[in-house]
Amino acid sequence: MTDELLVVRAQLGERAALAELVARWRVPVWTYVRRMLDAERADDVSQEVWLAVVRGLPRLREPGRFAPWLFTIVRRSVIDRLRSQYAGEEEGLAQGDIAVDDPVEAMVDRAELVSALSALPVLEREVLVLFYLEDLPVEDCAQICQIPAGTVKSRLNRARRLLREHLEEKGYRP
């Protein structure tokens, strides 16, 4: 069954359709959030996303555009969490606290890739994750990020270059 049909059925109140949508998109949503944030915050943000989806689904006018709509919600949730994190860090640093990296992060599977991705600026990391890891077309990435398609392409180009440079610094050669 297509996402569009599931959305329409969920909008009509069919709980099984909503459950299938969540089951289908739970892992891609969590994976995107995890690539943008740490694992602990990814769980919290993912739950917030699904609450927003349940609340907003009745107002979705184009059921065929569910994936871009969903990732727009995901992106906004990630940005909100990053903003609150940065505001908290600035407060802590202003009070003389020292920001400490999470030591568990070093033990995560594919730590080098996670490290390389996290070294990228947020805007470039975001389009890289949406385009390559979530397999969304440039137009959908542009809609989700609320930027022109040309800007998505230039951010992808910059992200690839920065990622290549970071990996080469670490000794990885293509």
Short mmCIF file of N, CA and C in Angstrom, two decimals:
data_model
loop_
_atom_site.label_atom_id
_atom_site.label_comp_id
_atom_site.label_asym_id
_atom_site.label_seq_id
_atom_site.Cartn_x
_atom_site.Cartn_y
_atom_site.Cartn_z
N MET A 1 0.85 -1.17 0.00
CA MET A 1 0.00 0.00 0.00
C MET A 1 0.90 1.25 0.00
N THR A 2 0.53 2.24 -0.77
CA THR A 2 1.35 3.45 -0.89
C THR A 2 1.18 4.34 0.34
N ASP A 3 2.18 5.21 0.52
CA ASP A 3 2.10 6.18 1.62
C ASP A 3 0.87 7.06 1.46
N GLU A 4 0.59 7.45 0.22
CA GLU A 4 -0.55 8.34 -0.03
C GLU A 4 -1.86 7.70 0.43
N LEU A 5 -2.05 6.44 0.11
CA LEU A 5 -3.27 5.76 0.53
C LEU A 5 -3.31 5.59 2.04
N LEU A 6 -2.17 5.27 2.64
CA LEU A 6 -2.12 5.15 4.10
C LEU A 6 -2.46 6.48 4.78
N VAL A 7 -1.95 7.57 4.22
CA VAL A 7 -2.23 8.89 4.79
C VAL A 7 -3.72 9.19 4.72
N VAL A 8 -4.32 8.96 3.58
CA VAL A 8 -5.75 9.22 3.43
C VAL A 8 -6.55 8.37 4.41
N ARG A 9 -6.20 7.10 4.53
CA ARG A 9 -6.91 6.23 5.45
C ARG A 9 -6.70 6.68 6.90
N ALA A 10 -5.48 7.10 7.22
CA ALA A 10 -5.21 7.60 8.58
C ALA A 10 -5.98 8.88 8.84
N GLN A 11 -6.09 9.74 7.84
CA GLN A 11 -6.86 10.98 7.99
C GLN A 11 -8.34 10.69 8.23
N LEU A 12 -8.79 9.56 7.73
CA LEU A 12 -10.19 9.17 7.94
C LEU A 12 -10.39 8.45 9.27
N GLY A 13 -9.31 8.32 10.04
CA GLY A 13 -9.43 7.76 11.38
C GLY A 13 -9.05 6.30 11.52
N GLU A 14 -8.50 5.71 10.49
CA GLU A 14 -8.12 4.30 10.56
C GLU A 14 -6.78 4.16 11.28
N ARG A 15 -6.83 3.61 12.47
CA ARG A 15 -5.64 3.49 13.31
C ARG A 15 -4.60 2.54 12.71
N ALA A 16 -5.05 1.50 12.05
CA ALA A 16 -4.11 0.54 11.45
C ALA A 16 -3.26 1.22 10.37
N ALA A 17 -3.86 2.14 9.61
CA ALA A 17 -3.11 2.86 8.58
C ALA A 17 -2.05 3.75 9.22
N LEU A 18 -2.42 4.43 10.30
CA LEU A 18 -1.45 5.26 11.01
C LEU A 18 -0.32 4.40 11.57
N ALA A 19 -0.68 3.27 12.14
CA ALA A 19 0.34 2.37 12.69
C ALA A 19 1.29 1.88 11.61
N GLU A 20 0.77 1.60 10.42
CA GLU A 20 1.62 1.15 9.33
C GLU A 20 2.54 2.27 8.84
N LEU A 21 2.02 3.50 8.78
CA LEU A 21 2.86 4.65 8.41
C LEU A 21 4.02 4.81 9.40
N VAL A 22 3.69 4.75 10.68
CA VAL A 22 4.72 4.89 11.71
C VAL A 22 5.74 3.75 11.58
N ALA A 23 5.26 2.53 11.41
CA ALA A 23 6.17 1.39 11.28
C ALA A 23 7.08 1.54 10.06
N ARG A 24 6.53 2.05 8.98
CA ARG A 24 7.29 2.20 7.74
C ARG A 24 8.36 3.30 7.85
N TRP A 25 8.04 4.38 8.56
CA TRP A 25 8.92 5.55 8.59
C TRP A 25 9.68 5.72 9.89
N ARG A 26 9.45 4.87 10.88
CA ARG A 26 10.10 5.01 12.19
C ARG A 26 11.62 4.97 12.07
N VAL A 27 12.15 3.97 11.38
CA VAL A 27 13.60 3.82 11.27
C VAL A 27 14.22 4.96 10.44
N PRO A 28 13.67 5.31 9.26
CA PRO A 28 14.26 6.44 8.53
C PRO A 28 14.26 7.75 9.33
N VAL A 29 13.19 8.00 10.08
CA VAL A 29 13.13 9.23 10.89
C VAL A 29 14.19 9.18 11.98
N TRP A 30 14.27 8.07 12.71
CA TRP A 30 15.26 7.96 13.79
C TRP A 30 16.67 8.05 13.23
N THR A 31 16.91 7.42 12.09
CA THR A 31 18.24 7.44 11.48
C THR A 31 18.65 8.86 11.11
N TYR A 32 17.73 9.61 10.50
CA TYR A 32 18.03 10.99 10.15
C TYR A 32 18.35 11.80 11.41
N VAL A 33 17.50 11.68 12.42
CA VAL A 33 17.71 12.43 13.66
C VAL A 33 19.02 12.02 14.29
N ARG A 34 19.34 10.74 14.29
CA ARG A 34 20.59 10.25 14.90
C ARG A 34 21.81 10.80 14.17
N ARG A 35 21.69 10.97 12.89
CA ARG A 35 22.82 11.51 12.14
C ARG A 35 23.02 13.00 12.41
N MET A 36 21.99 13.65 12.90
CA MET A 36 22.08 15.07 13.21
C MET A 36 22.36 15.33 14.69
N LEU A 37 21.97 14.38 15.57
CA LEU A 37 22.11 14.54 17.01
C LEU A 37 22.73 13.26 17.60
N ASP A 38 22.97 13.24 18.91
CA ASP A 38 23.46 12.02 19.55
C ASP A 38 22.30 11.05 19.80
N ALA A 39 22.63 9.81 20.15
CA ALA A 39 21.63 8.75 20.28
C ALA A 39 20.57 9.05 21.34
N GLU A 40 20.98 9.59 22.47
CA GLU A 40 20.03 9.87 23.54
C GLU A 40 18.98 10.90 23.10
N ARG A 41 19.43 11.95 22.47
CA ARG A 41 18.49 12.97 22.02
C ARG A 41 17.69 12.50 20.81
N ALA A 42 18.24 11.57 20.02
CA ALA A 42 17.52 11.06 18.86
C ALA A 42 16.22 10.39 19.26
N ASP A 43 16.24 9.64 20.35
CA ASP A 43 15.02 8.99 20.82
C ASP A 43 13.96 10.02 21.21
N ASP A 44 14.37 11.02 21.97
CA ASP A 44 13.43 12.05 22.41
C ASP A 44 12.86 12.83 21.23
N VAL A 45 13.72 13.25 20.34
CA VAL A 45 13.27 14.04 19.20
C VAL A 45 12.37 13.20 18.29
N SER A 46 12.70 11.94 18.10
CA SER A 46 11.86 11.07 17.27
C SER A 46 10.45 10.95 17.85
N GLN A 47 10.36 10.83 19.15
CA GLN A 47 9.04 10.78 19.77
C GLN A 47 8.28 12.09 19.57
N GLU A 48 8.98 13.20 19.70
CA GLU A 48 8.35 14.50 19.47
C GLU A 48 7.85 14.60 18.03
N VAL A 49 8.63 14.07 17.10
CA VAL A 49 8.24 14.10 15.69
C VAL A 49 6.92 13.35 15.49
N TRP A 50 6.84 12.16 16.05
CA TRP A 50 5.64 11.36 15.83
C TRP A 50 4.41 11.98 16.49
N LEU A 51 4.59 12.65 17.60
CA LEU A 51 3.47 13.39 18.19
C LEU A 51 3.02 14.51 17.25
N ALA A 52 3.97 15.22 16.68
CA ALA A 52 3.63 16.30 15.74
C ALA A 52 2.96 15.73 14.49
N VAL A 53 3.40 14.57 14.04
CA VAL A 53 2.78 13.95 12.86
C VAL A 53 1.32 13.58 13.16
N VAL A 54 1.09 12.96 14.29
CA VAL A 54 -0.27 12.57 14.65
C VAL A 54 -1.17 13.80 14.74
N ARG A 55 -0.65 14.87 15.32
CA ARG A 55 -1.44 16.10 15.45
C ARG A 55 -1.67 16.79 14.10
N GLY A 56 -0.66 16.76 13.25
CA GLY A 56 -0.74 17.50 11.99
C GLY A 56 -1.28 16.73 10.81
N LEU A 57 -1.33 15.42 10.89
CA LEU A 57 -1.76 14.60 9.75
C LEU A 57 -3.15 14.98 9.21
N PRO A 58 -4.11 15.29 10.07
CA PRO A 58 -5.42 15.68 9.52
C PRO A 58 -5.37 16.93 8.64
N ARG A 59 -4.36 17.77 8.83
CA ARG A 59 -4.26 19.01 8.05
C ARG A 59 -3.38 18.87 6.81
N LEU A 60 -2.80 17.71 6.58
CA LEU A 60 -1.95 17.50 5.40
C LEU A 60 -2.83 17.51 4.16
N ARG A 61 -2.62 18.49 3.29
CA ARG A 61 -3.48 18.67 2.12
C ARG A 61 -3.08 17.79 0.94
N GLU A 62 -1.78 17.46 0.85
CA GLU A 62 -1.29 16.65 -0.27
C GLU A 62 -0.74 15.33 0.26
N PRO A 63 -1.59 14.33 0.42
CA PRO A 63 -1.12 13.04 0.96
C PRO A 63 0.02 12.42 0.16
N GLY A 64 0.12 12.73 -1.11
CA GLY A 64 1.21 12.20 -1.94
C GLY A 64 2.56 12.80 -1.60
N ARG A 65 2.58 13.88 -0.84
CA ARG A 65 3.83 14.55 -0.45
C ARG A 65 4.15 14.27 1.01
N PHE A 66 3.78 13.09 1.49
CA PHE A 66 3.97 12.75 2.90
C PHE A 66 5.44 12.79 3.31
N ALA A 67 6.34 12.19 2.51
CA ALA A 67 7.75 12.12 2.90
C ALA A 67 8.38 13.51 3.08
N PRO A 68 8.23 14.44 2.12
CA PRO A 68 8.79 15.78 2.36
C PRO A 68 8.15 16.47 3.56
N TRP A 69 6.85 16.30 3.74
CA TRP A 69 6.15 16.89 4.88
C TRP A 69 6.72 16.32 6.19
N LEU A 70 6.89 15.01 6.22
CA LEU A 70 7.43 14.35 7.41
C LEU A 70 8.84 14.86 7.72
N PHE A 71 9.70 14.91 6.71
CA PHE A 71 11.07 15.34 6.97
C PHE A 71 11.17 16.83 7.27
N THR A 72 10.18 17.62 6.86
CA THR A 72 10.13 19.01 7.28
C THR A 72 9.89 19.09 8.78
N ILE A 73 8.99 18.26 9.27
CA ILE A 73 8.73 18.20 10.72
C ILE A 73 9.98 17.73 11.45
N VAL A 74 10.64 16.71 10.91
CA VAL A 74 11.86 16.17 11.53
C VAL A 74 12.92 17.25 11.59
N ARG A 75 13.11 17.94 10.49
CA ARG A 75 14.14 18.99 10.43
C ARG A 75 13.86 20.08 11.46
N ARG A 76 12.62 20.51 11.55
CA ARG A 76 12.28 21.56 12.52
C ARG A 76 12.53 21.10 13.95
N SER A 77 12.22 19.85 14.22
CA SER A 77 12.44 19.31 15.57
C SER A 77 13.93 19.26 15.89
N VAL A 78 14.74 18.85 14.92
CA VAL A 78 16.19 18.80 15.13
C VAL A 78 16.73 20.22 15.35
N ILE A 79 16.28 21.16 14.54
CA ILE A 79 16.75 22.54 14.68
C ILE A 79 16.37 23.09 16.04
N ASP A 80 15.14 22.84 16.48
CA ASP A 80 14.72 23.30 17.81
C ASP A 80 15.62 22.73 18.89
N ARG A 81 15.94 21.45 18.79
CA ARG A 81 16.80 20.81 19.80
C ARG A 81 18.21 21.39 19.75
N LEU A 82 18.74 21.60 18.56
CA LEU A 82 20.08 22.19 18.44
C LEU A 82 20.11 23.61 19.01
N ARG A 83 19.07 24.38 18.73
CA ARG A 83 19.01 25.74 19.27
C ARG A 83 19.02 25.73 20.79
N SER A 84 18.21 24.85 21.38
CA SER A 84 18.16 24.80 22.84
C SER A 84 19.48 24.29 23.40
N GLN A 85 20.13 23.36 22.70
CA GLN A 85 21.44 22.86 23.14
C GLN A 85 22.48 23.98 23.10
N TYR A 86 22.52 24.71 22.00
CA TYR A 86 23.52 25.77 21.87
C TYR A 86 23.27 26.88 22.88
N ALA A 87 22.01 27.20 23.13
CA ALA A 87 21.69 28.22 24.13
C ALA A 87 22.15 27.76 25.50
N GLY A 88 21.94 26.49 25.83
CA GLY A 88 22.39 25.93 27.11
C GLY A 88 23.89 25.91 27.24
N GLU A 89 24.58 25.58 26.14
CA GLU A 89 26.05 25.56 26.17
C GLU A 89 26.60 26.96 26.39
N GLU A 90 25.99 27.94 25.72
CA GLU A 90 26.46 29.32 25.89
C GLU A 90 26.26 29.78 27.32
N GLU A 91 25.13 29.41 27.92
CA GLU A 91 24.89 29.75 29.32
C GLU A 91 25.93 29.09 30.21
N GLY A 92 26.17 27.81 29.98
CA GLY A 92 27.13 27.06 30.80
C GLY A 92 28.53 27.62 30.66
N LEU A 93 28.92 27.96 29.44
CA LEU A 93 30.25 28.52 29.23
C LEU A 93 30.35 29.91 29.86
N ALA A 94 29.26 30.64 29.81
CA ALA A 94 29.27 31.97 30.43
C ALA A 94 29.43 31.86 31.94
N GLN A 95 28.95 30.76 32.52
CA GLN A 95 29.05 30.58 33.96
C GLN A 95 30.37 29.90 34.35
N GLY A 96 31.23 29.62 33.38
CA GLY A 96 32.53 29.03 33.69
C GLY A 96 32.56 27.51 33.57
N ASP A 97 31.47 26.89 33.14
CA ASP A 97 31.48 25.44 32.95
C ASP A 97 32.26 25.10 31.69
N ILE A 98 32.74 23.90 31.64
CA ILE A 98 33.47 23.41 30.48
C ILE A 98 32.60 22.38 29.78
N ALA A 99 32.40 22.55 28.47
CA ALA A 99 31.62 21.58 27.71
C ALA A 99 32.46 20.31 27.52
N VAL A 100 31.87 19.16 27.80
CA VAL A 100 32.59 17.89 27.72
C VAL A 100 31.92 17.03 26.65
N ASP A 101 32.72 16.43 25.76
CA ASP A 101 32.19 15.53 24.75
C ASP A 101 31.71 14.25 25.39
N ASP A 102 30.71 13.63 24.76
CA ASP A 102 30.17 12.38 25.25
C ASP A 102 31.15 11.25 24.94
N PRO A 103 31.76 10.60 25.96
CA PRO A 103 32.75 9.55 25.70
C PRO A 103 32.15 8.31 25.06
N VAL A 104 30.85 8.11 25.19
CA VAL A 104 30.21 6.94 24.58
C VAL A 104 30.20 7.06 23.06
N GLU A 105 30.18 8.28 22.57
CA GLU A 105 30.13 8.51 21.13
C GLU A 105 31.27 7.81 20.40
N ALA A 106 32.42 7.72 21.04
CA ALA A 106 33.58 7.08 20.41
C ALA A 106 33.36 5.59 20.17
N MET A 107 32.41 4.99 20.87
CA MET A 107 32.19 3.56 20.76
C MET A 107 31.05 3.21 19.81
N VAL A 108 30.45 4.17 19.19
CA VAL A 108 29.33 3.93 18.29
C VAL A 108 29.84 3.26 17.02
N ASP A 109 29.01 2.32 16.48
CA ASP A 109 29.37 1.67 15.22
C ASP A 109 29.59 2.73 14.15
N ARG A 110 30.51 2.46 13.27
CA ARG A 110 30.89 3.37 12.20
C ARG A 110 31.28 4.73 12.75
N ALA A 111 32.09 4.70 13.78
CA ALA A 111 32.47 5.93 14.47
C ALA A 111 33.18 6.91 13.55
N GLU A 112 33.96 6.43 12.62
CA GLU A 112 34.67 7.34 11.72
C GLU A 112 33.70 8.13 10.85
N LEU A 113 32.67 7.44 10.34
CA LEU A 113 31.70 8.14 9.52
C LEU A 113 30.89 9.12 10.34
N VAL A 114 30.49 8.70 11.52
CA VAL A 114 29.76 9.60 12.42
C VAL A 114 30.61 10.82 12.74
N SER A 115 31.89 10.58 12.98
CA SER A 115 32.80 11.68 13.28
C SER A 115 32.93 12.61 12.08
N ALA A 116 33.08 12.03 10.92
CA ALA A 116 33.21 12.85 9.72
C ALA A 116 31.95 13.66 9.47
N LEU A 117 30.80 13.03 9.63
CA LEU A 117 29.54 13.75 9.44
C LEU A 117 29.37 14.85 10.47
N SER A 118 29.68 14.54 11.70
CA SER A 118 29.49 15.54 12.75
C SER A 118 30.48 16.69 12.63
N ALA A 119 31.57 16.49 11.90
CA ALA A 119 32.53 17.56 11.70
C ALA A 119 32.04 18.58 10.67
N LEU A 120 31.05 18.17 9.89
CA LEU A 120 30.51 19.08 8.88
C LEU A 120 29.63 20.13 9.54
N PRO A 121 29.57 21.32 8.96
CA PRO A 121 28.61 22.32 9.45
C PRO A 121 27.19 21.77 9.33
N VAL A 122 26.31 22.19 10.20
CA VAL A 122 24.95 21.63 10.27
C VAL A 122 24.23 21.74 8.93
N LEU A 123 24.31 22.87 8.25
CA LEU A 123 23.57 23.05 7.00
C LEU A 123 24.04 22.08 5.92
N GLU A 124 25.34 21.87 5.83
CA GLU A 124 25.87 20.93 4.84
C GLU A 124 25.56 19.48 5.23
N ARG A 125 25.68 19.19 6.52
CA ARG A 125 25.38 17.84 7.02
C ARG A 125 23.92 17.49 6.72
N GLU A 126 23.06 18.46 6.93
CA GLU A 126 21.63 18.25 6.73
C GLU A 126 21.31 17.84 5.29
N VAL A 127 21.80 18.59 4.31
CA VAL A 127 21.49 18.24 2.93
C VAL A 127 22.17 16.94 2.52
N LEU A 128 23.35 16.68 3.03
CA LEU A 128 24.05 15.43 2.73
C LEU A 128 23.24 14.24 3.24
N VAL A 129 22.75 14.32 4.46
CA VAL A 129 21.95 13.24 5.04
C VAL A 129 20.64 13.06 4.26
N LEU A 130 19.94 14.15 3.97
CA LEU A 130 18.68 14.04 3.25
C LEU A 130 18.87 13.46 1.85
N PHE A 131 19.88 13.94 1.13
CA PHE A 131 20.07 13.54 -0.26
C PHE A 131 20.66 12.13 -0.39
N TYR A 132 21.75 11.87 0.32
CA TYR A 132 22.44 10.59 0.15
C TYR A 132 21.93 9.49 1.06
N LEU A 133 21.64 9.81 2.29
CA LEU A 133 21.29 8.76 3.23
C LEU A 133 19.79 8.52 3.31
N GLU A 134 18.99 9.53 3.01
CA GLU A 134 17.54 9.34 2.98
C GLU A 134 17.02 9.21 1.56
N ASP A 135 17.91 9.34 0.57
CA ASP A 135 17.57 9.17 -0.86
C ASP A 135 16.45 10.08 -1.33
N LEU A 136 16.43 11.31 -0.85
CA LEU A 136 15.43 12.26 -1.30
C LEU A 136 15.98 13.06 -2.48
N PRO A 137 15.14 13.37 -3.47
CA PRO A 137 15.61 14.19 -4.59
C PRO A 137 15.90 15.63 -4.16
N VAL A 138 16.66 16.33 -4.98
CA VAL A 138 17.06 17.71 -4.68
C VAL A 138 15.84 18.58 -4.40
N GLU A 139 14.78 18.40 -5.18
CA GLU A 139 13.59 19.22 -5.01
C GLU A 139 12.96 19.02 -3.63
N ASP A 140 12.91 17.77 -3.17
CA ASP A 140 12.36 17.50 -1.83
C ASP A 140 13.26 18.06 -0.74
N CYS A 141 14.57 17.94 -0.93
CA CYS A 141 15.52 18.52 0.03
C CYS A 141 15.32 20.03 0.12
N ALA A 142 15.11 20.65 -1.04
CA ALA A 142 14.88 22.10 -1.07
C ALA A 142 13.61 22.46 -0.33
N GLN A 143 12.56 21.68 -0.54
CA GLN A 143 11.30 21.97 0.15
C GLN A 143 11.45 21.78 1.65
N ILE A 144 12.11 20.71 2.07
CA ILE A 144 12.28 20.43 3.49
C ILE A 144 13.11 21.52 4.16
N CYS A 145 14.19 21.92 3.51
CA CYS A 145 15.09 22.93 4.09
C CYS A 145 14.62 24.36 3.83
N GLN A 146 13.59 24.50 3.00
CA GLN A 146 13.04 25.81 2.65
C GLN A 146 14.09 26.72 2.02
N ILE A 147 14.79 26.13 1.04
CA ILE A 147 15.81 26.86 0.29
C ILE A 147 15.65 26.49 -1.19
N PRO A 148 16.22 27.29 -2.10
CA PRO A 148 16.15 26.95 -3.52
C PRO A 148 16.95 25.67 -3.83
N ALA A 149 16.56 24.99 -4.90
CA ALA A 149 17.25 23.76 -5.32
C ALA A 149 18.72 24.04 -5.61
N GLY A 150 19.03 25.19 -6.16
CA GLY A 150 20.42 25.54 -6.43
C GLY A 150 21.26 25.62 -5.16
N THR A 151 20.65 26.10 -4.09
CA THR A 151 21.35 26.16 -2.81
C THR A 151 21.61 24.77 -2.27
N VAL A 152 20.64 23.87 -2.46
CA VAL A 152 20.85 22.48 -2.05
C VAL A 152 22.05 21.90 -2.80
N LYS A 153 22.11 22.14 -4.10
CA LYS A 153 23.22 21.60 -4.91
C LYS A 153 24.56 22.18 -4.45
N SER A 154 24.59 23.47 -4.16
CA SER A 154 25.87 24.06 -3.74
C SER A 154 26.27 23.54 -2.35
N ARG A 155 25.28 23.34 -1.45
CA ARG A 155 25.60 22.78 -0.13
C ARG A 155 26.06 21.33 -0.25
N LEU A 156 25.46 20.57 -1.17
CA LEU A 156 25.92 19.20 -1.39
C LEU A 156 27.36 19.19 -1.88
N ASN A 157 27.66 20.08 -2.81
CA ASN A 157 29.02 20.17 -3.34
C ASN A 157 30.01 20.50 -2.22
N ARG A 158 29.67 21.49 -1.41
CA ARG A 158 30.54 21.88 -0.31
C ARG A 158 30.66 20.76 0.72
N ALA A 159 29.56 20.09 1.01
CA ALA A 159 29.57 19.00 2.00
C ALA A 159 30.46 17.85 1.53
N ARG A 160 30.36 17.50 0.26
CA ARG A 160 31.22 16.42 -0.28
C ARG A 160 32.69 16.80 -0.17
N ARG A 161 32.99 18.06 -0.51
CA ARG A 161 34.38 18.51 -0.44
C ARG A 161 34.89 18.48 1.00
N LEU A 162 34.10 19.01 1.94
CA LEU A 162 34.51 19.03 3.34
C LEU A 162 34.65 17.61 3.90
N LEU A 163 33.73 16.73 3.53
CA LEU A 163 33.79 15.35 3.99
C LEU A 163 35.05 14.67 3.44
N ARG A 164 35.34 14.87 2.17
CA ARG A 164 36.54 14.30 1.55
C ARG A 164 37.79 14.81 2.26
N GLU A 165 37.86 16.12 2.51
CA GLU A 165 39.02 16.70 3.19
C GLU A 165 39.18 16.13 4.60
N HIS A 166 38.07 16.00 5.31
CA HIS A 166 38.12 15.46 6.68
C HIS A 166 38.63 14.02 6.67
N LEU A 167 38.12 13.22 5.75
CA LEU A 167 38.54 11.81 5.68
C LEU A 167 40.00 11.69 5.25
N GLU A 168 40.43 12.55 4.35
CA GLU A 168 41.84 12.52 3.94
C GLU A 168 42.76 12.90 5.09
N GLU A 169 42.33 13.86 5.93
CA GLU A 169 43.12 14.22 7.10
C GLU A 169 43.28 13.05 8.05
N LYS A 170 42.26 12.20 8.09
CA LYS A 170 42.28 11.03 8.98
C LYS A 170 43.02 9.86 8.35
N GLY A 171 43.53 10.03 7.14
CA GLY A 171 44.31 8.97 6.51
C GLY A 171 43.54 8.10 5.53
N TYR A 172 42.29 8.42 5.25
CA TYR A 172 41.51 7.64 4.29
C TYR A 172 41.73 8.24 2.91
N ARG A 173 42.11 7.39 1.96
CA ARG A 173 42.35 7.84 0.59
C ARG A 173 41.35 7.13 -0.33
N PRO A 174 40.72 7.89 -1.25
CA PRO A 174 39.77 7.25 -2.19
C PRO A 174 40.47 6.37 -3.20
#
